[in-house]
mmCIF file of C-alpha atoms and ligand atoms in Angstrom:
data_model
loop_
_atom_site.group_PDB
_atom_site.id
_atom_site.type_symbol
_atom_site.label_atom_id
_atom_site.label_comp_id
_atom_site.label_asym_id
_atom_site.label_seq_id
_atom_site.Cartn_x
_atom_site.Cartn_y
_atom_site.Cartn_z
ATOM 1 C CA UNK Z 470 59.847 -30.083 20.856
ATOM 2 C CA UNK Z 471 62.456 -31.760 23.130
ATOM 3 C CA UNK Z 472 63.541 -34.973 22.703
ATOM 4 C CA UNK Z 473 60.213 -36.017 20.366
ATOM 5 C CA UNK Z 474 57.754 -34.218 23.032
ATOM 6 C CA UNK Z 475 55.647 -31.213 22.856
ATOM 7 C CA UNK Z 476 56.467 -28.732 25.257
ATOM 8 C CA UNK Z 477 54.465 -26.180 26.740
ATOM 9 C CA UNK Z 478 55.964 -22.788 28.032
ATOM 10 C CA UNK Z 479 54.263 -19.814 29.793
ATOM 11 C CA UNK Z 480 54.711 -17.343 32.537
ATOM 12 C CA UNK Z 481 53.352 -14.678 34.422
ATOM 13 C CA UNK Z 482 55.276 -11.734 36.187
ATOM 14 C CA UNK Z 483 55.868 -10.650 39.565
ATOM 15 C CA UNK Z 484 54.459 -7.289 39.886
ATOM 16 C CA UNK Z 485 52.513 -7.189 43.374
ATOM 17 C CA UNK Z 486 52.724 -9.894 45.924
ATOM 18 C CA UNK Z 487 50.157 -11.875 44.386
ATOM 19 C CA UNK Z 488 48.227 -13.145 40.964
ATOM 20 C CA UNK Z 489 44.636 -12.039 40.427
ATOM 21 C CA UNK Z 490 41.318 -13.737 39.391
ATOM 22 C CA UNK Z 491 42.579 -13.272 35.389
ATOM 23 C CA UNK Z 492 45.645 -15.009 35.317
ATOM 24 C CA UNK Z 493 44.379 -18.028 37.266
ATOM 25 C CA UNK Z 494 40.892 -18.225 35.059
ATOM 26 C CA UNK Z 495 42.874 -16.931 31.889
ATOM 27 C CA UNK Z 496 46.232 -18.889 32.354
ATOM 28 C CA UNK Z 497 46.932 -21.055 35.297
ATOM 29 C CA UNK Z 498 43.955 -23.005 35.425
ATOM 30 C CA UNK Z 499 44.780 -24.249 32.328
ATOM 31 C CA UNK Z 500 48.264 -24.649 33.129
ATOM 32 C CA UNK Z 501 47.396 -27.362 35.382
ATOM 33 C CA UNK Z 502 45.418 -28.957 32.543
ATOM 34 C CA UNK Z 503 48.021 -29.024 29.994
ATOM 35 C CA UNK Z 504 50.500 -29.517 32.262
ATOM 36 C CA UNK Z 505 49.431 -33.269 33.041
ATOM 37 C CA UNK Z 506 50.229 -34.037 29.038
ATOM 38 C CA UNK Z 507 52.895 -32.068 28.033
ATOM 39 C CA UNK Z 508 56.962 -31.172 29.081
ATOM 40 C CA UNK Z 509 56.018 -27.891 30.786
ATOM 41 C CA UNK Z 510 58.123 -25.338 32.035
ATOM 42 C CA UNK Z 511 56.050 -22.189 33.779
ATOM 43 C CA UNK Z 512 58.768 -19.315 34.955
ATOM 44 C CA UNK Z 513 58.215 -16.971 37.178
ATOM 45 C CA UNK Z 514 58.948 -13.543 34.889
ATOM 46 C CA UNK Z 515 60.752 -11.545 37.288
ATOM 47 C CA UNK Z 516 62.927 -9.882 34.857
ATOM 48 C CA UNK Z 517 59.608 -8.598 33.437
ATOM 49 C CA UNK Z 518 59.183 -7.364 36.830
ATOM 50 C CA UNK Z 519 61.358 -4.279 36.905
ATOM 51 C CA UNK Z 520 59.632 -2.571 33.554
ATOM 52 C CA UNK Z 521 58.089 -1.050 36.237
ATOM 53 C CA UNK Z 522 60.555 0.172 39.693
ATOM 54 C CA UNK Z 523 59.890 -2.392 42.185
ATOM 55 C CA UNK Z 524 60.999 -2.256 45.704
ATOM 56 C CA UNK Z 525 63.559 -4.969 46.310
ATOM 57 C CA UNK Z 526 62.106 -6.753 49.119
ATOM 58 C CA UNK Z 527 58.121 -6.905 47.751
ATOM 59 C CA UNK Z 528 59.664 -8.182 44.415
ATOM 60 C CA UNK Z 529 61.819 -10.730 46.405
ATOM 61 C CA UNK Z 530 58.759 -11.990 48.590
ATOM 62 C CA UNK Z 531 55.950 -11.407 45.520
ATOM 63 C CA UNK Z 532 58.138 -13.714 43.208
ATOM 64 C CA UNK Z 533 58.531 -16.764 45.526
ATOM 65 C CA UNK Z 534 54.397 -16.201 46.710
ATOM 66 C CA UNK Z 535 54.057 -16.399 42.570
ATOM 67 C CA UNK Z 536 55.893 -19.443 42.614
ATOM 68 C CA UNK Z 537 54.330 -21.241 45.386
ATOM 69 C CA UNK Z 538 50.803 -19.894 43.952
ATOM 70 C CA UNK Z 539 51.590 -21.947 40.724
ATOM 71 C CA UNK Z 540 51.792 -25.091 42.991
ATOM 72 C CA UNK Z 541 48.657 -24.464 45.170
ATOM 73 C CA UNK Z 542 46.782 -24.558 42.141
ATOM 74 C CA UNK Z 543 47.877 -27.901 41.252
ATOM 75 C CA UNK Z 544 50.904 -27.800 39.039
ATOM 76 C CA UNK Z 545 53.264 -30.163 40.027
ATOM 77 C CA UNK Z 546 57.035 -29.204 40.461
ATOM 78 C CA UNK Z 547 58.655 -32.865 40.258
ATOM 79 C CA UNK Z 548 56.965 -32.731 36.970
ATOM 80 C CA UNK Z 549 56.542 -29.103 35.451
ATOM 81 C CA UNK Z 550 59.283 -27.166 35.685
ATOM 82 C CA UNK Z 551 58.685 -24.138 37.852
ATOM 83 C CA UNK Z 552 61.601 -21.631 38.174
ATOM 84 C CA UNK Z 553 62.664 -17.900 38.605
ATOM 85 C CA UNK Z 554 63.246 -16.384 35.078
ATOM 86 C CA UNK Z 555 66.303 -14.269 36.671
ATOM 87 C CA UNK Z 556 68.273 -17.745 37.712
ATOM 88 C CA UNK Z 557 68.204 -18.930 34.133
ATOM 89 C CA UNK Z 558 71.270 -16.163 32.924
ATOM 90 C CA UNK Z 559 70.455 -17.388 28.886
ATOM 91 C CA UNK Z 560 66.945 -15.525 29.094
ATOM 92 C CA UNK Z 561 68.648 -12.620 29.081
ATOM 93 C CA UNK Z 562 71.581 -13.103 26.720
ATOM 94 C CA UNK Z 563 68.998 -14.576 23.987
ATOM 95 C CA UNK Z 564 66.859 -11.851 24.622
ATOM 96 C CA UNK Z 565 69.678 -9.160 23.213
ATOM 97 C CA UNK Z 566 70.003 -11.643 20.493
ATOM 98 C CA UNK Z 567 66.830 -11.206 19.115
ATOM 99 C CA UNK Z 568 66.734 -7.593 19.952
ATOM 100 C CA UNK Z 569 69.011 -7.861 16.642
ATOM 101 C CA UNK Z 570 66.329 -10.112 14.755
ATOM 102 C CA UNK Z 571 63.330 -7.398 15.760
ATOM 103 C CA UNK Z 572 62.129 -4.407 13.765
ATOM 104 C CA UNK Z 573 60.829 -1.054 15.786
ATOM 105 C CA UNK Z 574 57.827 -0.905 14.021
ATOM 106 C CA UNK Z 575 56.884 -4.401 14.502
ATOM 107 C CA UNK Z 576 57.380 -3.121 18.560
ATOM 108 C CA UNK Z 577 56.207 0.370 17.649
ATOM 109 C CA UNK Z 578 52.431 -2.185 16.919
ATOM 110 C CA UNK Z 579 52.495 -3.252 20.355
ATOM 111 C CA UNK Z 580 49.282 -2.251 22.008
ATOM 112 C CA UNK Z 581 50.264 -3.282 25.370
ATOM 113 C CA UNK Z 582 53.543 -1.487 24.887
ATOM 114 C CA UNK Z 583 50.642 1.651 24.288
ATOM 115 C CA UNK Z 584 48.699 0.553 27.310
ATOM 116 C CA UNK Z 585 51.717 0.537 29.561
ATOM 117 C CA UNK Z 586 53.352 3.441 28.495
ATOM 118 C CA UNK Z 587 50.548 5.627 29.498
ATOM 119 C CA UNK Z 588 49.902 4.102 32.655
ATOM 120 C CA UNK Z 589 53.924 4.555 33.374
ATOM 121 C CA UNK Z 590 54.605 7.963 31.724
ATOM 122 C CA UNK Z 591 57.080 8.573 34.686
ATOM 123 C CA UNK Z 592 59.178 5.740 34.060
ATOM 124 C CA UNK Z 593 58.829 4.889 30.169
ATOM 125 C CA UNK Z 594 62.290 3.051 30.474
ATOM 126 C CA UNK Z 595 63.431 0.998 27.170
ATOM 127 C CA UNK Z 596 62.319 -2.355 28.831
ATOM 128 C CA UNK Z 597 58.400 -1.042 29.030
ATOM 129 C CA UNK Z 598 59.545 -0.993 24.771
ATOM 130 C CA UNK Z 599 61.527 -4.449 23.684
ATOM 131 C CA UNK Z 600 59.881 -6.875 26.849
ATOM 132 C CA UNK Z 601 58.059 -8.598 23.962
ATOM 133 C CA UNK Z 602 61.455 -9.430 22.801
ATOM 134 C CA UNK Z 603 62.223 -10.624 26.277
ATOM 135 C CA UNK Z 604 59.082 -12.606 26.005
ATOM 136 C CA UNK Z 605 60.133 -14.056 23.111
ATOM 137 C CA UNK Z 606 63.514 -15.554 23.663
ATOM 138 C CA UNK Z 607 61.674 -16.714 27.153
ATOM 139 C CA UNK Z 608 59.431 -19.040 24.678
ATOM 140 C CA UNK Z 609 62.140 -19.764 22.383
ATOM 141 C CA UNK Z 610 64.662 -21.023 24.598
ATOM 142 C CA UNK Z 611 62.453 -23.755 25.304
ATOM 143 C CA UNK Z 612 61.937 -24.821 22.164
ATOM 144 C CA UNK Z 613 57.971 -24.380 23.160
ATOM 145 C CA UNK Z 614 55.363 -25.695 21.143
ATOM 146 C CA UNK Z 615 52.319 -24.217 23.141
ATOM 147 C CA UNK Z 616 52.201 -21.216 24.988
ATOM 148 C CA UNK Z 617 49.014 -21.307 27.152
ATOM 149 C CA UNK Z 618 48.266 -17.311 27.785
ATOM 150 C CA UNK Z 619 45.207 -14.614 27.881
ATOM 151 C CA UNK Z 620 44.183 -12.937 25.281
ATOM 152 C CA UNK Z 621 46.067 -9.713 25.964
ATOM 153 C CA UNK Z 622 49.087 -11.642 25.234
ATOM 154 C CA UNK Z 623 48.041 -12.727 21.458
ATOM 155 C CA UNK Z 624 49.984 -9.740 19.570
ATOM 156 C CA UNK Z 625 53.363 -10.561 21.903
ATOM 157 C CA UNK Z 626 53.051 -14.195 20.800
ATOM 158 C CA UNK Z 627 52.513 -13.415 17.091
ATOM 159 C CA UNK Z 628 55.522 -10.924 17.439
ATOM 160 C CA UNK Z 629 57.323 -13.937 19.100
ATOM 161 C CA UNK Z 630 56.441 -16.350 15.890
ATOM 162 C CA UNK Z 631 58.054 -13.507 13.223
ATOM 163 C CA UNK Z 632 60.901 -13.260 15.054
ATOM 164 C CA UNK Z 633 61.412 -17.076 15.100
ATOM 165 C CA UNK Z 634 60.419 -17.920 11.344
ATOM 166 C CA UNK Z 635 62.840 -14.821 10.424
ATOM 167 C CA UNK Z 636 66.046 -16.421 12.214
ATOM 168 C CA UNK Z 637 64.805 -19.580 10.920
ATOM 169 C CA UNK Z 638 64.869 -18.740 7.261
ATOM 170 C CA UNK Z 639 68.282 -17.129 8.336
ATOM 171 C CA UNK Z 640 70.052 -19.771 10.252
ATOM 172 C CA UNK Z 641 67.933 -23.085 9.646
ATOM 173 C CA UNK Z 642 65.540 -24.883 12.378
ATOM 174 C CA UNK Z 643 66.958 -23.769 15.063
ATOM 175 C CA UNK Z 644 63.554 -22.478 16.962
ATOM 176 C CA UNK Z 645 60.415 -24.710 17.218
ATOM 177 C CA UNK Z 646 57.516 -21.872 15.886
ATOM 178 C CA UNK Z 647 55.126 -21.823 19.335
ATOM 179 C CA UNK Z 648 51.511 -21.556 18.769
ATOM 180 C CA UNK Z 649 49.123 -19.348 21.302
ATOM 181 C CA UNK Z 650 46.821 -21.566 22.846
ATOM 182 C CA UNK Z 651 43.284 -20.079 24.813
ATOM 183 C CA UNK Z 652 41.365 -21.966 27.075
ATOM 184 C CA UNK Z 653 37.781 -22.470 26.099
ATOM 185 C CA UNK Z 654 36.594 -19.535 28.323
ATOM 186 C CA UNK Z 655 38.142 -17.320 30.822
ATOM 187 C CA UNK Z 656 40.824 -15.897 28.497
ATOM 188 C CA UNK Z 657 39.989 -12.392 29.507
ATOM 189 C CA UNK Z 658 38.283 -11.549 32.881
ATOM 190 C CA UNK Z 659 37.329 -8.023 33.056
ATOM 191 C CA UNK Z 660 37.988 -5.319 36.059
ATOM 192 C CA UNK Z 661 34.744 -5.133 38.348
ATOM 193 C CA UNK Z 662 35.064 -2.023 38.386
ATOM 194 C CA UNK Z 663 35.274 -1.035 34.714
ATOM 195 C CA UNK Z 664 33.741 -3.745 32.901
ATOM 196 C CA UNK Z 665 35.293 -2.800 29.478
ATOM 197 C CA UNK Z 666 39.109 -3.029 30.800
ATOM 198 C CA UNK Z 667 40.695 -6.201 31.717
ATOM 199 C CA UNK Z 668 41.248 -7.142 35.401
ATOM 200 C CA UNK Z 669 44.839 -6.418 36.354
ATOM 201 C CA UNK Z 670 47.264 -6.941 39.198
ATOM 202 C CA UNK Z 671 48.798 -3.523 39.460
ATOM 203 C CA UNK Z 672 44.936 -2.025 39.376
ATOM 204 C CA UNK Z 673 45.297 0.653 41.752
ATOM 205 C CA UNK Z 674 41.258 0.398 42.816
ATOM 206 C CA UNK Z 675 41.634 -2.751 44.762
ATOM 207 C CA UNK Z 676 37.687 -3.211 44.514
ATOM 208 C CA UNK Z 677 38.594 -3.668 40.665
ATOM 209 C CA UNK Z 678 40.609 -7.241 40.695
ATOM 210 C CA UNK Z 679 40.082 -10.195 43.088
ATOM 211 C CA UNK Z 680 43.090 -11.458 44.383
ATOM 212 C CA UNK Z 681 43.724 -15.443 45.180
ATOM 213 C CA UNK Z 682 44.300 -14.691 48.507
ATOM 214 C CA UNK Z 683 41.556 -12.673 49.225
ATOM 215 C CA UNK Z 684 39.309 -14.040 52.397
ATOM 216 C CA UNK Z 685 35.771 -14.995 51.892
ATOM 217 C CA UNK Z 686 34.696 -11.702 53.348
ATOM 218 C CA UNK Z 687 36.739 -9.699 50.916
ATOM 219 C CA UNK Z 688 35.504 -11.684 47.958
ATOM 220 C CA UNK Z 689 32.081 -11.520 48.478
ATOM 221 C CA UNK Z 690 32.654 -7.669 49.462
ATOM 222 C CA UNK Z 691 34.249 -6.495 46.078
ATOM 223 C CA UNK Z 692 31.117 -8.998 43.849
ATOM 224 C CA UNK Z 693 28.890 -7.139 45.828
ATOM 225 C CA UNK Z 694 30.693 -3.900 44.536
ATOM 226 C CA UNK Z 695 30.965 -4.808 41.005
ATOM 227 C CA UNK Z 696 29.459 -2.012 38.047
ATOM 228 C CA UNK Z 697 26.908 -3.855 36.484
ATOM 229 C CA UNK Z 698 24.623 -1.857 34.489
ATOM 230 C CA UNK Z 699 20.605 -0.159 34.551
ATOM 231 C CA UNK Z 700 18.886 -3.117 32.659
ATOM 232 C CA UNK Z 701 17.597 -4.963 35.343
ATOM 233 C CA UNK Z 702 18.063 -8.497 33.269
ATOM 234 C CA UNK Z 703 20.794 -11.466 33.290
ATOM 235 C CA UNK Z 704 21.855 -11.545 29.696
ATOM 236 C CA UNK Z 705 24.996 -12.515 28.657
ATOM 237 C CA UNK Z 706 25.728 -9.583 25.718
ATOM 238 C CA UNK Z 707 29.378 -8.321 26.320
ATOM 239 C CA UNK Z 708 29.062 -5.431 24.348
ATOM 240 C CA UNK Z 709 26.067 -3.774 26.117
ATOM 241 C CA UNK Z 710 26.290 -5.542 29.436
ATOM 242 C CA UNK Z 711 30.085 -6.323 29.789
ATOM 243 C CA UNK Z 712 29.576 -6.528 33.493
ATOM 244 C CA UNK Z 713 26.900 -8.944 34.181
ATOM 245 C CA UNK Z 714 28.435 -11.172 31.339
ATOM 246 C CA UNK Z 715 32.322 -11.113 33.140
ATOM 247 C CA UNK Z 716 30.457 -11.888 36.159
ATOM 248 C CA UNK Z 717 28.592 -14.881 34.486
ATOM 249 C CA UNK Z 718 31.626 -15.774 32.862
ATOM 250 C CA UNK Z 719 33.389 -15.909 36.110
ATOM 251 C CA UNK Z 720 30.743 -17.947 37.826
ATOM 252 C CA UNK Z 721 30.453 -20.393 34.579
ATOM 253 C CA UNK Z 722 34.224 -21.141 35.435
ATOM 254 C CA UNK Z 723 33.780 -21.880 38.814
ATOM 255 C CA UNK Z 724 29.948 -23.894 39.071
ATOM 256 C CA UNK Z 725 30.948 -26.292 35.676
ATOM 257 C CA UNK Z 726 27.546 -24.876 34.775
ATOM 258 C CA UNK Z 727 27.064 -23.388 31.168
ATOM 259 C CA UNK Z 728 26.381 -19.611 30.740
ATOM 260 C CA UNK Z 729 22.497 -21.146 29.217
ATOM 261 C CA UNK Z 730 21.947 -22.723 31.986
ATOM 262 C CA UNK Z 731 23.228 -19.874 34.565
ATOM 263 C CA UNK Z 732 21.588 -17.627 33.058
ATOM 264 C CA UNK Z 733 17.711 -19.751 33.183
ATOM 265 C CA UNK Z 734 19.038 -20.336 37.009
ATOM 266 C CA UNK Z 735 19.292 -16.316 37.776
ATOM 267 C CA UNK Z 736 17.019 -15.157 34.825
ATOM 268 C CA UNK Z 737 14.386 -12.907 36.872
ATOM 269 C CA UNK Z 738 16.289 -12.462 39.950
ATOM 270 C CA UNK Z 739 17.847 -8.986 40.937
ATOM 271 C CA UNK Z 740 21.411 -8.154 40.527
ATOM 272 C CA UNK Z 741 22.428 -8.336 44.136
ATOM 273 C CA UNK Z 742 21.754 -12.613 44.549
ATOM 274 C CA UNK Z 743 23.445 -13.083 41.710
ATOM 275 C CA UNK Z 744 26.144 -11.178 42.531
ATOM 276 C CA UNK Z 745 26.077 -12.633 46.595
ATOM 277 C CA UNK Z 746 26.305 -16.563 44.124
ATOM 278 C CA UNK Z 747 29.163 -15.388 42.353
ATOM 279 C CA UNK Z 748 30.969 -14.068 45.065
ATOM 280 C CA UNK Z 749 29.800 -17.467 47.150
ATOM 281 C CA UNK Z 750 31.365 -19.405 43.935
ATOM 282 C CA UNK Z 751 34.358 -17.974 44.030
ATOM 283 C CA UNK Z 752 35.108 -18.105 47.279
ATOM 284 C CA UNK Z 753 34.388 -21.727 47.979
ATOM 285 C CA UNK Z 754 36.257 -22.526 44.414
ATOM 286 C CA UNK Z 755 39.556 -20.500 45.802
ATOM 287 C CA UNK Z 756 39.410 -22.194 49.368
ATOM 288 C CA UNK Z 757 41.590 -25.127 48.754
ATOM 289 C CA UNK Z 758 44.405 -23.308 46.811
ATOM 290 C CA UNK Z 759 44.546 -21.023 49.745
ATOM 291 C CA UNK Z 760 44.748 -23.998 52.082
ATOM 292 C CA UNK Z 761 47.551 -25.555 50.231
ATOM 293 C CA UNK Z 762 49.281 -21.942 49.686
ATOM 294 C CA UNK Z 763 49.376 -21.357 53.633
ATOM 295 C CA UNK Z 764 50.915 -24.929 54.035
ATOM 296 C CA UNK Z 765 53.735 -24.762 51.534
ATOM 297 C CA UNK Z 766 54.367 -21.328 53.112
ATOM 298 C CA UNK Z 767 55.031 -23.382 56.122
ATOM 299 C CA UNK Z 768 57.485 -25.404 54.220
ATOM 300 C CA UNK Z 769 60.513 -22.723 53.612
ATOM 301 C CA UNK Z 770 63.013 -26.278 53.007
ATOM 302 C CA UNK Z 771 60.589 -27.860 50.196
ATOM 303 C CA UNK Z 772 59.995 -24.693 48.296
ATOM 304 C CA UNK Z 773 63.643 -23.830 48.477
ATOM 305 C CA UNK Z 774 64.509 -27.438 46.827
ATOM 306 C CA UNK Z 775 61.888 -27.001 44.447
ATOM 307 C CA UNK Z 776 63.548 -23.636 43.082
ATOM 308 C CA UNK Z 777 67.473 -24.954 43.210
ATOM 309 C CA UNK Z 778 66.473 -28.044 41.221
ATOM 310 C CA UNK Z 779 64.296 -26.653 38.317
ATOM 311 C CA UNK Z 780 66.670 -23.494 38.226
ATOM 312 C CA UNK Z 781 68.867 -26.550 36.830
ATOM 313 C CA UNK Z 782 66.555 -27.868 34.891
ATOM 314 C CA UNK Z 783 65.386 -24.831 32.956
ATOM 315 C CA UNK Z 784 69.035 -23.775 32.830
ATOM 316 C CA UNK Z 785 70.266 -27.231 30.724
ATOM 317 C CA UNK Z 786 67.595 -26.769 28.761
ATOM 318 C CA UNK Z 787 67.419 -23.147 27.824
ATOM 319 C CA UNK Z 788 71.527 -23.272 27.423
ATOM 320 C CA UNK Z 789 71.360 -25.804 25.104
ATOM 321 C CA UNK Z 790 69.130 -23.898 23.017
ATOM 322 C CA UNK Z 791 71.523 -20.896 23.362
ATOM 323 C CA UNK Z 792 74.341 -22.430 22.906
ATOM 324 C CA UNK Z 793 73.165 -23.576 19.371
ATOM 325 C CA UNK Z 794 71.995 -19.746 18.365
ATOM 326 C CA UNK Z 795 75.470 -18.613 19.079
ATOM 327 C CA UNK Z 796 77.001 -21.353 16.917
ATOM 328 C CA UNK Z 797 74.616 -20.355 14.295
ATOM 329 C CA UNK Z 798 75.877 -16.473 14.179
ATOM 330 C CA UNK Z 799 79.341 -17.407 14.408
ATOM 331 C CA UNK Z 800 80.281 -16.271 18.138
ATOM 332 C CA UNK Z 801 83.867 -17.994 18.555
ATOM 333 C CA UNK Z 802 83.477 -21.150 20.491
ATOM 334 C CA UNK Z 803 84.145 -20.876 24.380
ATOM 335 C CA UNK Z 804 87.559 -22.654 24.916
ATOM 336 C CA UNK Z 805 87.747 -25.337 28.118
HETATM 337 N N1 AQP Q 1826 42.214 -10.232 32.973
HETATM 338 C C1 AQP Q 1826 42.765 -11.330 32.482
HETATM 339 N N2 AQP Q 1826 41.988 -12.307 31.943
HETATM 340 C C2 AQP Q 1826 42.539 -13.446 31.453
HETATM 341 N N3 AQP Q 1826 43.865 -13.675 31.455
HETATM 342 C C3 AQP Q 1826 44.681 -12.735 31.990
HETATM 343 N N4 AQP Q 1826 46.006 -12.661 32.167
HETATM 344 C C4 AQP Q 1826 46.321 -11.489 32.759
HETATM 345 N N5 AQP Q 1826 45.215 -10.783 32.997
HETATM 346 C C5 AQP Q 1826 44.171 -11.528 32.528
HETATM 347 C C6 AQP Q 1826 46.923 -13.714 31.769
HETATM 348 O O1 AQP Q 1826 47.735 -14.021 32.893
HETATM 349 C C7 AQP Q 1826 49.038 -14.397 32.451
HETATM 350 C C8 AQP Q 1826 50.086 -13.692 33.249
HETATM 351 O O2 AQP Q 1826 50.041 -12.317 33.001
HETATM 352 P P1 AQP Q 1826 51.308 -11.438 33.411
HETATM 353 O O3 AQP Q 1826 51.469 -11.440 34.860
HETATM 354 O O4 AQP Q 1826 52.495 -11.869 32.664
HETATM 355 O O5 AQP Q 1826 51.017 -10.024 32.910
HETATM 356 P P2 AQP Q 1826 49.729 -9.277 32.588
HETATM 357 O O6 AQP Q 1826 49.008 -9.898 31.432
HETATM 358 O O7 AQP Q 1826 50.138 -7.874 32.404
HETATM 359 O O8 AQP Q 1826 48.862 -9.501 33.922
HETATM 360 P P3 AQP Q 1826 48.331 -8.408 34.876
HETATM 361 O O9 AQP Q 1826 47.642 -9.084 35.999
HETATM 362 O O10 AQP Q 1826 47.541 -7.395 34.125
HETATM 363 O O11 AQP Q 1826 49.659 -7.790 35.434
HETATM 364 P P4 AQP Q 1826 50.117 -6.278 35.525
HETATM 365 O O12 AQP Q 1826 49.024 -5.583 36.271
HETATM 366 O O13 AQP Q 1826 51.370 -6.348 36.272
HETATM 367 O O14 AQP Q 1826 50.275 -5.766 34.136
HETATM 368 C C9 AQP Q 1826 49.088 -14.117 30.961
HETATM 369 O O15 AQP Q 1826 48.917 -15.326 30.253
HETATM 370 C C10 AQP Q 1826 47.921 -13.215 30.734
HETATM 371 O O16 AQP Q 1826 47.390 -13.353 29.433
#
């Protein structure tokens, strides 16, 4: 809470140059939702970023196309508060903070730490490990009530919850307790490629995630592409027929029509029209966040306010948090 309102914190990072199908059906779609009740702040996680190398210029140019993404879809930056993690310093200082408040083994549980650190066996640098602790003191620091995520994110989130009921009981109320919240549906698209693993950014089959940018062609292309299975039937069953059901799920999400009534509309119709209608679906649902994307592009001097005045923002907000954490532990007081 801040100031006797509930606020609502989440994030996504910049790995690749843009967000896929997952985290707008899974997060920012609901963002926009939420956003119209609550004090929001939605950072773009580049600190997150470099768990895994990143070339300096793609992370540079993927961050502010992250940033500008958030606003296509409709969140509004003279009311949310949309900002670079790495221009708000106390992320970081918080986060070594509560590397102090945070067990291994409770990190040793992470399954995405598991996930990651077989995909990036070359590089398993300590960030890959403690990021949920990053994650944390990004929630924290906002004194976040809701944290509007995917399911893959649960665990970091209950991790994030222990750590602030443990300085709590230490120190007093110092951190509002955040609660996960998942939207109705979408909270985990699957690849279309492998139907049983979630549909990533930094997928290296590029036929296995749709990207928000993706032309009409290319959409349509990679449906057309998707595994689906040898049943021959339009059931939604996730467990035996995880592909056709992420594709209904997908299309539910984008026609406002139930996954009943989807599946009587398709129900003895081959594969390859339903998967041309989701494809169609998607498509036509993306085309006005692209529009608006390409014309804040085209604005380099509104985009470039937007991120000096809600790097203030986030920054008054986050150090005031931090600056009551440090009183709390007994750092000696700065002296003007
Ligand atoms: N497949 C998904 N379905 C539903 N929600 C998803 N999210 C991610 N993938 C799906 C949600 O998107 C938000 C931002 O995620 P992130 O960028 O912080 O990291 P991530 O979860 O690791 O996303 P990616 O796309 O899989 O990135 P990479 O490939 O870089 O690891 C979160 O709320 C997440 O739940």
């Amino acid at each position: 809470m801040i100031d006797g309102k509930t606020v609502l914190f989440s994030g996504m990072q910049a790995t690749g140059s843009v967000l896929q199908l997952g985290n707008y059906l899974g997060a920012l779609k609901n963002w926009v939702t939420l956003s119209k009740e609550y004090e929001s702040f939605f950072s773009v996680v580049d600190l997150h970023s470099i768990t895994i190398r990143q070339e300096a210029a793609a992370l540079r140019s993927g961050a502010r196309n992250i940033l500008m993404l958030y606003i296509a879809a409709g969140l509004d930056p003279e009311k949310a508060c949309i900002y670079y993690q790495s221009h708000v310093p106390a992320h970081s200082e918080l986060a070594w903070i509560l590397n102090c408040f945070t067990y291994m083994g409770e990190l040793n549980r992470m399954t995405q730490f598991k996930d990651k650190s077989a995909k990036h066996e070359a590089n398993l640098n300590a960030g890959l490990y403690t990021y949920p602790i990053l994650q944390a003191a990004d929630i924290l620091l906002y004194q976040a009530d809701l944290v509007p995520i995917g399911k893959d994110q649960k665990q970091h989130i209950e991790l994030c919850r222990d750590i602030a009921q443990r300085f709590n009981a230490i120190y007093g109320d110092v951190f509002t307790v955040p609660e996960a919240y998942f939207g109705k549906a979408g909270a985990k698209i699957q690849s279309l490629q492998e139907p049983e693993k979630k549909m990533s950014k930094s997928d290296e089959n590029i036929n296995a995630s749709i990207f928000l940018m993706d032309d009409r062609d290319t959409i349509i292309r990679k449906f057309k592409k998707a595994v689906t299975d040898n049943f021959a039937e339009i059931k939604y069953d996730p467990e035996n027929q995880p592909g056709i059901s992420n594709l209904l799920d997908i299309y539910t999400l984008f026609s406002g029509k139930s996954i009943e009534e989807t599946v009587a509309h398709f129900q003895g119709g081959g594969y390859g029209d339903f998967k041309l209608a989701v494809g169609e679906a998607v498509a036509d649902g993306l085309k006005p966040l692209q529009e608006r994307y390409n014309e804040l592009k085209a604005d380099k001097e509104y985009i470039d306010k937007i991120i000096k005045n809600n790097a203030e923002k986030a920054s008054y907000v986050a150090n005031k948090t931090l600056r009551k954490v440090k009183k709390k532990i007994g750092f000696p007081e700065l002296i003007r």
